[in-house]
Amino acid sequence: MTGFIRLAVKNLARHRTRSILTLFGIAASVAVLFSILSFNKGFDKGLSRELARTGIHFMVVPSGCAHEVASLVLHGSIIPKFLDTSVMDILKRQEGIGLMTPILVAQLPNPEQGKIDLIYGVEMAALRALKPSWEIDGSVPASDNEILLGAEVAGHASIKKGDSITYPQVNTTFRVAGIVKKTGSQDDAFIYMSISKAQELLKKPSGATAIGVKVEKPEAMAAIIDQLNEKVPGIQIITMNQVMNSIGNLAASAKVLSLSIALIAIFISAVGVMNSILMAVFERTQEIGMMRAIGASRGDIFRIVLLETTGLTLVGGIIGVVMAGIGNDIIETFVRAFMPYVPSGDVVSFEPALAAASLAFTVIIGLLSGIYPAWKASTINPIEAIKG
């Protein structure tokens, strides 16, 4: 077997330029396939991670589109409708609810820094329970005149714990009680304040964008939602799983399209490999005839040619996986520029299992694309080949 491998490598080296170009085609298509598979897996993991960080089981929102809710939860988008917080009186009487808080998301112009700040009003007493994974440099605001900054907001303006932020248009100055250490999620982009202060600034004394609810027993969540839907008209209840499915469906078409493009690229590369090896077989017809004449069997010739295609695709696949691993950041930047929504944090990362699957797929492609050239070579008549 070692002799066959050595012979296959020698044959590939004889047509170095052609082999390198074929190798590059395989490497590029495998790199695309591996990157897309990594992205799809990272997307699902990132989405689950972001929803888990919300710290709630479901949201009570004004009747409308569930996609708006997804935007609220994951991007902090502004929804024009407001929910009256009097709904909470009914929620408080519902058994099985462990925690609930009104959430008010809004934009607030910051003339001093010439930008628009995203404010997130929430009951500060519930913040630790809602965001147990947060690490805060400082403390949770204890009064309406204190705020908590996301890491991105604080870093962008070089704001430190204890500094002040003034909004002259609403005649309000806040003291920064603490800064949330970087989470890698949308949480980094908000300014957190008490719900009562946010309502005052927006002149919505009983308004909320949503009410976040955490139940005591997740297995009882479906029953609780059914009961609330009967008791409270004019609301919509969206679970975090529904939000995840909604966003997943939005991204599904883009995933299918990108995977289809990768598979087409792999198919074109396989045809290129077949064509390259077939040309080599035709050029070596006399040589193969001589090999048959001195004792090589049809099986031996078949094996040598098949080793050439498999070796070429395997090496191309390894190079492709390495290229994709090195270019993770570039690929992620490119994908983020075109996808309507991508979870925060690293989405494209090196997954050994996916790398192994990509290489296994490459070997199968190499075997399939080598069957015809190998069969063609094995059927060469030695006498006719030597005669030329």
Short mmCIF file of C-alpha atoms in Angstrom, two decimals:
data_model
loop_
_atom_site.label_atom_id
_atom_site.label_comp_id
_atom_site.label_asym_id
_atom_site.label_seq_id
_atom_site.Cartn_x
_atom_site.Cartn_y
_atom_site.Cartn_z
CA MET A 1 0.00 0.00 0.00
CA THR A 2 2.87 2.36 0.81
CA GLY A 3 4.23 1.84 -2.69
CA PHE A 4 0.85 2.77 -4.20
CA ILE A 5 0.68 5.95 -2.11
CA ARG A 6 4.22 6.91 -3.10
CA LEU A 7 3.37 6.36 -6.77
CA ALA A 8 0.14 8.43 -6.47
CA VAL A 9 2.04 11.33 -4.88
CA LYS A 10 4.71 11.12 -7.57
CA ASN A 11 2.07 11.27 -10.31
CA LEU A 12 0.44 14.35 -8.77
CA ALA A 13 3.83 16.05 -8.44
CA ARG A 14 4.54 15.54 -12.15
CA HIS A 15 1.74 18.01 -12.98
CA ARG A 16 2.47 20.42 -10.18
CA THR A 17 0.68 23.52 -11.49
CA ARG A 18 -2.47 21.64 -12.39
CA SER A 19 -2.51 19.83 -9.04
CA ILE A 20 -2.01 23.08 -7.09
CA LEU A 21 -4.84 24.82 -8.93
CA THR A 22 -7.16 21.86 -8.33
CA LEU A 23 -6.06 21.80 -4.69
CA PHE A 24 -6.87 25.50 -4.34
CA GLY A 25 -10.37 24.97 -5.75
CA ILE A 26 -11.07 22.19 -3.25
CA ALA A 27 -9.59 24.20 -0.37
CA ALA A 28 -11.73 27.25 -1.16
CA SER A 29 -14.98 25.29 -1.41
CA VAL A 30 -14.26 23.31 1.80
CA ALA A 31 -13.38 26.56 3.60
CA VAL A 32 -16.75 28.00 2.60
CA LEU A 33 -18.61 24.83 3.65
CA PHE A 34 -16.83 24.63 7.00
CA SER A 35 -17.40 28.33 7.71
CA ILE A 36 -21.11 28.08 6.93
CA LEU A 37 -21.55 24.97 9.09
CA SER A 38 -19.65 26.71 11.92
CA PHE A 39 -21.75 29.83 11.54
CA ASN A 40 -25.05 27.90 11.59
CA LYS A 41 -24.05 26.06 14.75
CA GLY A 42 -22.70 29.21 16.38
CA PHE A 43 -25.86 31.12 15.44
CA ASP A 44 -28.13 28.64 17.26
CA LYS A 45 -25.86 28.54 20.32
CA GLY A 46 -25.54 32.32 20.40
CA LEU A 47 -29.30 32.80 20.12
CA SER A 48 -29.97 30.39 23.00
CA ARG A 49 -27.28 32.14 25.06
CA GLU A 50 -28.79 35.58 24.46
CA LEU A 51 -32.29 34.47 25.41
CA ALA A 52 -31.00 32.77 28.55
CA ARG A 53 -29.36 36.07 29.54
CA THR A 54 -32.72 37.86 29.49
CA GLY A 55 -33.46 36.09 32.79
CA ILE A 56 -37.19 35.78 32.11
CA HIS A 57 -39.48 33.00 30.90
CA PHE A 58 -42.02 35.05 28.98
CA MET A 59 -43.00 38.62 28.20
CA VAL A 60 -46.39 40.27 28.34
CA VAL A 61 -46.59 42.81 25.51
CA PRO A 62 -49.24 44.83 23.70
CA SER A 63 -51.01 42.86 20.96
CA GLY A 64 -48.89 42.96 17.81
CA CYS A 65 -46.20 41.20 15.88
CA ALA A 66 -44.00 38.71 17.69
CA HIS A 67 -41.04 39.88 15.61
CA GLU A 68 -41.26 43.27 17.31
CA VAL A 69 -40.90 41.50 20.62
CA ALA A 70 -37.84 39.66 19.34
CA SER A 71 -36.32 43.00 18.39
CA LEU A 72 -37.08 44.38 21.82
CA VAL A 73 -35.48 41.48 23.63
CA LEU A 74 -32.42 41.07 21.44
CA HIS A 75 -31.65 44.49 20.03
CA GLY A 76 -33.35 46.93 22.34
CA SER A 77 -35.47 48.24 19.48
CA ILE A 78 -38.13 50.81 20.23
CA ILE A 79 -41.73 49.66 19.96
CA PRO A 80 -44.30 52.44 19.46
CA LYS A 81 -46.98 50.69 21.54
CA PHE A 82 -47.04 50.84 25.32
CA LEU A 83 -48.58 48.50 27.82
CA ASP A 84 -50.43 49.90 30.84
CA THR A 85 -48.70 48.66 33.99
CA SER A 86 -52.09 48.23 35.67
CA VAL A 87 -51.93 44.78 34.06
CA MET A 88 -49.48 43.90 36.82
CA ASP A 89 -52.30 43.98 39.37
CA ILE A 90 -53.79 40.95 37.63
CA LEU A 91 -50.41 39.27 37.27
CA LYS A 92 -49.76 39.66 41.00
CA ARG A 93 -52.88 37.64 41.75
CA GLN A 94 -51.78 34.83 39.46
CA GLU A 95 -50.30 31.84 41.28
CA GLY A 96 -46.95 30.47 40.11
CA ILE A 97 -45.30 33.75 39.12
CA GLY A 98 -42.00 34.15 40.93
CA LEU A 99 -40.83 37.49 39.57
CA MET A 100 -42.10 40.21 37.28
CA THR A 101 -40.97 43.66 36.33
CA PRO A 102 -42.12 46.29 33.87
CA ILE A 103 -39.54 47.07 31.20
CA LEU A 104 -39.44 50.39 29.37
CA VAL A 105 -37.02 50.72 26.47
CA ALA A 106 -36.60 54.13 24.88
CA GLN A 107 -34.20 56.54 23.24
CA LEU A 108 -32.95 59.64 25.03
CA PRO A 109 -30.94 62.34 23.18
CA ASN A 110 -27.59 63.12 24.79
CA PRO A 111 -26.67 66.66 23.60
CA GLU A 112 -23.37 66.69 25.53
CA GLN A 113 -22.00 63.76 23.56
CA GLY A 114 -24.03 64.36 20.40
CA LYS A 115 -25.66 60.94 20.33
CA ILE A 116 -28.81 59.07 21.21
CA ASP A 117 -28.68 56.91 24.34
CA LEU A 118 -30.72 53.74 24.76
CA ILE A 119 -32.34 53.69 28.17
CA TYR A 120 -33.70 50.60 29.84
CA GLY A 121 -36.14 51.20 32.67
CA VAL A 122 -36.59 48.30 35.06
CA GLU A 123 -37.34 47.71 38.72
CA MET A 124 -33.89 47.83 40.30
CA ALA A 125 -34.95 45.45 43.07
CA ALA A 126 -35.46 42.75 40.44
CA LEU A 127 -32.25 43.42 38.49
CA ARG A 128 -30.00 40.95 40.34
CA ALA A 129 -32.56 38.17 39.87
CA LEU A 130 -33.04 39.00 36.19
CA LYS A 131 -29.33 39.24 35.40
CA PRO A 132 -27.58 36.82 37.77
CA SER A 133 -24.54 36.52 35.50
CA TRP A 134 -23.75 40.24 35.53
CA GLU A 135 -20.57 41.46 37.19
CA ILE A 136 -20.99 45.09 38.29
CA ASP A 137 -18.18 47.48 39.05
CA GLY A 138 -19.99 49.51 41.72
CA SER A 139 -23.53 48.94 42.86
CA VAL A 140 -27.09 48.68 41.62
CA PRO A 141 -28.73 52.15 41.63
CA ALA A 142 -30.42 52.83 44.95
CA SER A 143 -32.37 55.94 43.88
CA ASP A 144 -34.03 57.46 40.82
CA ASN A 145 -31.04 59.77 40.30
CA GLU A 146 -28.58 56.93 39.85
CA ILE A 147 -27.96 54.83 36.75
CA LEU A 148 -26.06 51.74 35.70
CA LEU A 149 -24.10 51.75 32.43
CA GLY A 150 -23.46 48.94 29.99
CA ALA A 151 -19.77 48.34 29.24
CA GLU A 152 -20.03 49.66 25.68
CA VAL A 153 -21.70 52.91 26.75
CA ALA A 154 -19.14 53.53 29.49
CA GLY A 155 -16.17 52.63 27.30
CA HIS A 156 -17.27 54.78 24.38
CA ALA A 157 -17.47 57.95 26.49
CA SER A 158 -14.73 57.00 29.01
CA ILE A 159 -17.23 57.26 31.86
CA LYS A 160 -16.28 55.86 35.25
CA LYS A 161 -18.15 54.86 38.36
CA GLY A 162 -19.13 58.00 40.30
CA ASP A 163 -19.18 60.30 37.23
CA SER A 164 -22.27 62.32 36.28
CA ILE A 165 -24.30 62.41 33.07
CA THR A 166 -26.57 65.36 32.38
CA TYR A 167 -29.54 65.54 30.06
CA PRO A 168 -30.34 69.31 29.97
CA GLN A 169 -33.44 68.89 27.77
CA VAL A 170 -35.16 67.03 30.63
CA ASN A 171 -33.30 68.95 33.36
CA THR A 172 -31.87 65.78 34.89
CA THR A 173 -28.43 64.77 36.10
CA PHE A 174 -27.64 61.16 36.93
CA ARG A 175 -24.83 59.75 39.03
CA VAL A 176 -23.24 56.57 37.65
CA ALA A 177 -23.66 54.04 40.47
CA GLY A 178 -21.97 51.21 38.62
CA ILE A 179 -20.80 49.81 35.29
CA VAL A 180 -21.73 46.35 34.06
CA LYS A 181 -18.62 44.45 32.96
CA LYS A 182 -18.63 43.43 29.30
CA THR A 183 -21.18 40.70 28.58
CA GLY A 184 -20.72 40.47 24.81
CA SER A 185 -24.48 40.92 24.36
CA GLN A 186 -26.97 43.72 23.72
CA ASP A 187 -26.82 44.46 27.48
CA ASP A 188 -23.58 46.37 26.89
CA ALA A 189 -25.39 49.08 24.91
CA PHE A 190 -27.98 50.20 27.51
CA ILE A 191 -28.23 52.75 30.28
CA TYR A 192 -30.22 51.18 33.12
CA MET A 193 -32.39 53.28 35.39
CA SER A 194 -35.41 52.79 37.62
CA ILE A 195 -38.68 52.21 35.80
CA SER A 196 -40.29 55.16 37.58
CA LYS A 197 -37.56 57.55 36.35
CA ALA A 198 -37.81 56.20 32.79
CA GLN A 199 -41.60 56.70 32.87
CA GLU A 200 -41.12 60.25 34.14
CA LEU A 201 -38.63 61.14 31.38
CA LEU A 202 -40.94 59.75 28.69
CA LYS A 203 -44.06 61.22 30.27
CA LYS A 204 -45.60 57.75 30.42
CA PRO A 205 -46.41 57.44 34.14
CA SER A 206 -48.01 54.01 33.76
CA GLY A 207 -46.43 52.90 30.50
CA ALA A 208 -44.15 49.96 29.81
CA THR A 209 -42.82 48.37 26.65
CA ALA A 210 -43.31 44.94 28.17
CA ILE A 211 -43.58 43.09 31.43
CA GLY A 212 -40.94 40.43 31.95
CA VAL A 213 -42.10 37.43 33.94
CA LYS A 214 -40.21 34.58 35.55
CA VAL A 215 -42.29 31.66 36.82
CA GLU A 216 -41.53 29.60 39.91
CA LYS A 217 -41.82 26.27 38.07
CA PRO A 218 -41.04 26.31 34.33
CA GLU A 219 -43.13 23.16 33.82
CA ALA A 220 -46.24 25.13 34.87
CA MET A 221 -45.59 27.96 32.42
CA ALA A 222 -48.05 26.77 29.74
CA ALA A 223 -50.92 26.61 32.21
CA ILE A 224 -50.09 30.06 33.61
CA ILE A 225 -50.01 31.58 30.12
CA ASP A 226 -53.39 30.02 29.25
CA GLN A 227 -54.94 31.44 32.40
CA LEU A 228 -53.50 34.93 31.80
CA ASN A 229 -54.74 34.96 28.20
CA GLU A 230 -58.26 34.30 29.51
CA LYS A 231 -58.06 36.88 32.29
CA VAL A 232 -56.33 39.79 30.51
CA PRO A 233 -57.70 40.97 27.14
CA GLY A 234 -55.60 43.00 24.70
CA ILE A 235 -52.23 41.49 25.55
CA GLN A 236 -49.91 39.07 23.87
CA ILE A 237 -47.71 36.64 25.75
CA ILE A 238 -44.52 35.52 24.08
CA THR A 239 -42.27 32.85 25.55
CA MET A 240 -38.54 32.96 25.00
CA ASN A 241 -38.76 29.72 22.97
CA GLN A 242 -41.24 31.41 20.63
CA VAL A 243 -38.87 34.32 20.23
CA MET A 244 -36.05 31.91 19.42
CA ASN A 245 -38.19 30.03 16.87
CA SER A 246 -39.32 33.30 15.31
CA ILE A 247 -35.77 34.51 14.79
CA GLY A 248 -34.65 31.04 13.75
CA ASN A 249 -37.27 31.00 11.00
CA LEU A 250 -36.15 34.43 9.81
CA ALA A 251 -32.58 33.20 9.51
CA ALA A 252 -33.45 29.77 8.07
CA SER A 253 -33.79 30.92 4.46
CA ALA A 254 -30.40 32.67 4.58
CA LYS A 255 -28.84 29.53 6.08
CA VAL A 256 -30.31 27.27 3.37
CA LEU A 257 -29.20 29.63 0.61
CA SER A 258 -25.63 29.86 1.90
CA LEU A 259 -25.40 26.08 2.41
CA SER A 260 -26.69 25.50 -1.13
CA ILE A 261 -24.02 27.82 -2.53
CA ALA A 262 -21.34 25.92 -0.59
CA LEU A 263 -22.57 22.54 -1.88
CA ILE A 264 -22.61 23.84 -5.45
CA ALA A 265 -19.03 25.05 -4.98
CA ILE A 266 -18.07 21.59 -3.67
CA PHE A 267 -19.75 19.93 -6.69
CA ILE A 268 -17.89 22.21 -9.13
CA SER A 269 -14.60 21.44 -7.34
CA ALA A 270 -15.32 17.69 -7.55
CA VAL A 271 -15.86 17.99 -11.30
CA GLY A 272 -12.58 19.89 -11.49
CA VAL A 273 -10.78 17.07 -9.66
CA MET A 274 -12.31 14.47 -11.95
CA ASN A 275 -11.32 16.45 -15.03
CA SER A 276 -7.76 16.99 -13.78
CA ILE A 277 -7.16 13.32 -12.98
CA LEU A 278 -8.84 12.18 -16.20
CA MET A 279 -6.49 14.40 -18.23
CA ALA A 280 -3.56 12.91 -16.34
CA VAL A 281 -4.79 9.39 -17.12
CA PHE A 282 -5.05 10.17 -20.87
CA GLU A 283 -1.53 11.66 -20.82
CA ARG A 284 -0.18 8.53 -19.08
CA THR A 285 -1.93 5.99 -21.29
CA GLN A 286 1.35 4.52 -22.59
CA GLU A 287 2.87 4.44 -19.12
CA ILE A 288 -0.18 2.68 -17.68
CA GLY A 289 -0.01 0.16 -20.56
CA MET A 290 3.63 -0.56 -19.64
CA MET A 291 2.66 -1.07 -16.01
CA ARG A 292 -0.02 -3.53 -17.04
CA ALA A 293 2.46 -5.30 -19.34
CA ILE A 294 4.99 -5.89 -16.53
CA GLY A 295 2.42 -7.31 -14.13
CA ALA A 296 0.24 -4.57 -12.62
CA SER A 297 -3.38 -5.72 -12.36
CA ARG A 298 -6.44 -3.65 -13.25
CA GLY A 299 -7.12 -3.39 -9.53
CA ASP A 300 -3.65 -1.95 -8.92
CA ILE A 301 -4.17 0.76 -11.56
CA PHE A 302 -7.66 1.50 -10.20
CA ARG A 303 -6.25 1.88 -6.69
CA ILE A 304 -3.40 4.20 -7.72
CA VAL A 305 -5.71 6.61 -9.56
CA LEU A 306 -8.27 6.54 -6.74
CA LEU A 307 -5.49 7.35 -4.26
CA GLU A 308 -4.54 10.36 -6.39
CA THR A 309 -8.06 11.86 -6.27
CA THR A 310 -8.61 11.02 -2.60
CA GLY A 311 -5.21 12.41 -1.62
CA LEU A 312 -5.79 15.58 -3.62
CA THR A 313 -9.21 16.27 -2.06
CA LEU A 314 -8.07 15.33 1.46
CA VAL A 315 -5.09 17.71 1.38
CA GLY A 316 -7.32 20.39 -0.17
CA GLY A 317 -9.87 19.81 2.60
CA ILE A 318 -7.25 20.15 5.34
CA ILE A 319 -5.97 23.39 3.80
CA GLY A 320 -9.57 24.64 3.51
CA VAL A 321 -10.34 23.93 7.17
CA VAL A 322 -7.12 25.68 8.24
CA MET A 323 -7.96 28.67 6.01
CA ALA A 324 -11.45 28.89 7.54
CA GLY A 325 -10.00 28.68 11.06
CA ILE A 326 -7.53 31.49 10.40
CA GLY A 327 -10.14 33.66 8.70
CA ASN A 328 -12.86 33.29 11.37
CA ASP A 329 -12.92 37.01 12.20
CA ILE A 330 -13.08 38.10 8.56
CA ILE A 331 -15.90 35.65 7.83
CA GLU A 332 -17.87 36.76 10.88
CA THR A 333 -17.51 40.44 9.95
CA PHE A 334 -18.69 39.66 6.42
CA VAL A 335 -21.70 37.66 7.62
CA ARG A 336 -22.73 40.32 10.16
CA ALA A 337 -22.75 42.90 7.37
CA PHE A 338 -25.39 41.00 5.39
CA MET A 339 -27.52 39.04 7.89
CA PRO A 340 -30.53 40.91 9.34
CA TYR A 341 -29.79 39.56 12.82
CA VAL A 342 -26.74 37.83 14.28
CA PRO A 343 -26.38 37.04 18.01
CA SER A 344 -23.69 38.93 19.86
CA GLY A 345 -20.41 37.30 20.82
CA ASP A 346 -18.30 34.98 18.71
CA VAL A 347 -20.56 33.17 16.26
CA VAL A 348 -18.01 31.63 13.89
CA SER A 349 -15.54 29.51 15.82
CA PHE A 350 -13.43 26.41 15.22
CA GLU A 351 -15.44 23.26 15.98
CA PRO A 352 -13.32 20.06 15.86
CA ALA A 353 -16.40 17.89 15.19
CA LEU A 354 -17.41 20.05 12.23
CA ALA A 355 -13.82 20.03 10.94
CA ALA A 356 -13.81 16.21 11.08
CA ALA A 357 -17.21 16.05 9.35
CA SER A 358 -16.03 18.43 6.62
CA LEU A 359 -12.90 16.35 6.01
CA ALA A 360 -14.94 13.12 5.93
CA PHE A 361 -17.27 14.71 3.39
CA THR A 362 -14.22 15.78 1.36
CA VAL A 363 -12.85 12.23 1.31
CA ILE A 364 -16.21 10.90 0.07
CA ILE A 365 -16.20 13.54 -2.67
CA GLY A 366 -12.66 12.49 -3.57
CA LEU A 367 -13.66 8.81 -3.80
CA LEU A 368 -16.73 9.56 -5.91
CA SER A 369 -14.91 11.92 -8.29
CA GLY A 370 -12.10 9.38 -8.71
CA ILE A 371 -14.19 6.36 -9.64
CA TYR A 372 -14.62 7.22 -13.32
CA PRO A 373 -10.95 8.20 -14.01
CA ALA A 374 -9.80 5.11 -12.07
CA TRP A 375 -12.15 2.84 -14.04
CA LYS A 376 -11.03 4.47 -17.30
CA ALA A 377 -7.36 3.88 -16.41
CA SER A 378 -7.95 0.27 -15.36
CA THR A 379 -9.60 -0.62 -18.69
CA ILE A 380 -6.63 0.56 -20.81
CA ASN A 381 -5.46 -2.26 -23.10
CA PRO A 382 -1.69 -2.68 -22.52
CA ILE A 383 -0.89 -3.77 -26.10
CA GLU A 384 -2.82 -0.93 -27.74
CA ALA A 385 -1.40 1.57 -25.25
CA ILE A 386 2.22 0.54 -25.93
CA LYS A 387 1.64 0.66 -29.68
CA GLY A 388 0.37 4.23 -29.15
#
